[in-house]
Amino acid sequence: QVQLVESGGGLVQAGGSLRLSCAASGRTFRSSAMGWFRQAPGKERECVAVINWSGSRRYYADSVKGRFTISRDNAKNTVYLQMNSLKPEDTAVYYCAANRGGTIVTTPDSMDYWGNGTLVTVSS
């Protein structure tokens, strides 16, 4: 079992930066792939970034490549999402998720555990 708690969301102006954190409890964190997903009002949940269990591989959605960076600290059971050059279209609830398999997966149905989400609002 993995419990996930996100933090770091808030209101930021376009062009600004935020860093999201996801603290995980449970012994399976270190062997799990971790992902960030987002869901804007009226839209489906989409994958933003995923990191494999060791941190050696990463996936980014095209819309965030070059602006967002996912990382993890297995000693702290924490995964991060550094978001730079934010745009109004990045506004959404951001969710942390875990996949027990440990490898890169990008669909919401592939994730085994979810946090409750943190709201990111980017003003123009």
CSV table of C-alpha atoms in Angstrom, one decimal:
chain,number,residue,atom,x,y,z
A,1,GLN,CA,0.0,0.0,0.0
A,2,VAL,CA,1.3,3.5,-0.9
A,3,GLN,CA,-0.3,6.7,0.4
A,4,LEU,CA,0.5,9.9,-1.5
A,5,VAL,CA,0.2,13.5,-0.4
A,6,GLU,CA,0.8,16.4,-2.8
A,7,SER,CA,1.8,19.9,-1.9
A,8,GLY,CA,3.1,23.0,-3.6
A,9,GLY,CA,0.2,24.1,-5.7
A,10,GLY,CA,-1.0,27.7,-5.8
A,11,LEU,CA,-1.6,30.8,-7.9
A,12,VAL,CA,1.2,32.0,-10.1
A,13,GLN,CA,1.5,34.4,-13.0
A,14,ALA,CA,2.3,33.3,-16.5
A,15,GLY,CA,6.0,32.8,-16.9
A,16,GLY,CA,6.5,31.9,-13.3
A,17,SER,CA,7.5,28.7,-11.6
A,18,LEU,CA,6.2,26.3,-9.0
A,19,ARG,CA,7.6,23.1,-7.5
A,20,LEU,CA,5.2,20.3,-6.6
A,21,SER,CA,6.1,17.7,-4.0
A,22,CYS,CA,4.6,14.3,-3.4
A,23,ALA,CA,5.4,12.6,-0.1
A,24,ALA,CA,4.8,8.8,-0.1
A,25,SER,CA,4.4,6.4,2.7
A,26,GLY,CA,4.7,2.7,2.4
A,27,ARG,CA,7.5,0.3,1.6
A,28,THR,CA,6.8,0.0,-2.1
A,29,PHE,CA,7.7,3.6,-3.0
A,30,ARG,CA,11.3,2.8,-3.9
A,31,SER,CA,10.3,0.1,-6.4
A,32,SER,CA,7.4,2.1,-7.9
A,33,ALA,CA,7.3,4.3,-10.9
A,34,MET,CA,5.9,7.7,-10.0
A,35,GLY,CA,3.9,10.0,-12.2
A,36,TRP,CA,2.3,13.4,-12.3
A,37,PHE,CA,-1.1,13.8,-14.0
A,38,ARG,CA,-3.3,16.8,-14.4
A,39,GLN,CA,-7.0,17.4,-15.0
A,40,ALA,CA,-8.4,20.7,-16.1
A,41,PRO,CA,-12.1,21.5,-15.8
A,42,GLY,CA,-14.1,19.7,-18.4
A,43,LYS,CA,-11.1,17.7,-19.6
A,44,GLU,CA,-9.8,14.2,-19.1
A,45,ARG,CA,-7.0,13.4,-16.8
A,46,GLU,CA,-3.7,13.5,-18.7
A,47,CYS,CA,-0.2,12.3,-18.0
A,48,VAL,CA,2.3,15.1,-17.5
A,49,ALA,CA,5.5,13.3,-16.5
A,50,VAL,CA,6.6,9.9,-15.2
A,51,ILE,CA,9.9,8.6,-13.7
A,52,ASN,CA,10.8,5.0,-13.3
A,53,TRP,CA,11.7,3.4,-10.0
A,54,SER,CA,15.5,4.2,-10.1
A,55,GLY,CA,15.2,7.6,-11.7
A,56,SER,CA,17.1,6.5,-14.7
A,57,ARG,CA,14.2,7.1,-17.2
A,58,ARG,CA,11.7,9.8,-17.6
A,59,TYR,CA,8.7,10.6,-19.8
A,60,TYR,CA,7.2,14.0,-20.5
A,61,ALA,CA,4.1,15.0,-22.4
A,62,ASP,CA,4.9,17.1,-25.4
A,63,SER,CA,3.1,20.1,-23.9
A,64,VAL,CA,5.6,20.3,-21.0
A,65,LYS,CA,8.9,19.2,-22.5
A,66,GLY,CA,11.6,21.7,-21.8
A,67,ARG,CA,9.6,23.4,-19.1
A,68,PHE,CA,8.8,20.7,-16.5
A,69,THR,CA,11.3,18.4,-14.7
A,70,ILE,CA,10.3,15.3,-12.7
A,71,SER,CA,12.7,13.9,-10.1
A,72,ARG,CA,12.6,11.7,-7.1
A,73,ASP,CA,14.5,11.2,-3.8
A,74,ASN,CA,14.1,7.6,-2.7
A,75,ALA,CA,15.8,8.4,0.6
A,76,LYS,CA,13.0,10.8,1.4
A,77,ASN,CA,10.2,8.9,-0.3
A,78,THR,CA,9.4,12.0,-2.3
A,79,VAL,CA,8.8,12.8,-6.0
A,80,TYR,CA,9.0,16.4,-7.3
A,81,LEU,CA,7.7,18.3,-10.3
A,82,GLN,CA,9.6,21.5,-11.1
A,83,MET,CA,7.4,23.6,-13.4
A,84,ASN,CA,9.0,26.6,-15.1
A,85,SER,CA,7.6,29.0,-17.8
A,86,LEU,CA,4.1,28.3,-16.7
A,87,LYS,CA,1.3,29.1,-19.1
A,88,PRO,CA,-2.4,29.6,-18.4
A,89,GLU,CA,-3.1,26.3,-20.1
A,90,ASP,CA,-1.2,24.6,-17.4
A,91,THR,CA,-4.0,25.4,-14.9
A,92,ALA,CA,-5.4,22.2,-13.5
A,93,VAL,CA,-5.5,19.9,-10.5
A,94,TYR,CA,-2.2,18.0,-10.4
A,95,TYR,CA,-2.2,14.5,-9.1
A,96,CYS,CA,0.7,12.3,-8.0
A,97,ALA,CA,0.4,8.6,-8.8
A,98,ALA,CA,2.3,5.4,-8.3
A,99,ASN,CA,2.7,2.2,-10.4
A,100,ARG,CA,3.9,-0.9,-8.6
A,101,GLY,CA,5.6,-2.2,-11.8
A,102,GLY,CA,8.3,0.4,-11.6
A,103,THR,CA,8.5,1.1,-15.3
A,104,ILE,CA,7.3,4.0,-17.4
A,105,VAL,CA,3.5,3.9,-17.9
A,106,THR,CA,1.5,6.9,-19.0
A,107,THR,CA,-2.2,6.1,-18.8
A,108,PRO,CA,-4.3,6.8,-15.7
A,109,ASP,CA,-5.6,3.3,-15.7
A,110,SER,CA,-2.0,2.0,-15.3
A,111,MET,CA,-1.5,3.7,-12.0
A,112,ASP,CA,-2.2,1.8,-8.8
A,113,TYR,CA,-2.3,4.6,-6.2
A,114,TRP,CA,-3.3,8.3,-6.3
A,115,GLY,CA,-3.0,11.3,-4.2
A,116,ASN,CA,-5.9,13.8,-3.7
A,117,GLY,CA,-4.4,16.4,-5.9
A,118,THR,CA,-3.2,20.0,-5.6
A,119,LEU,CA,-4.5,22.9,-7.6
A,120,VAL,CA,-2.3,25.0,-9.8
A,121,THR,CA,-3.7,28.2,-11.3
A,122,VAL,CA,-1.7,30.2,-13.8
A,123,SER,CA,-3.0,33.7,-14.4
A,124,SER,CA,-2.4,35.6,-17.7
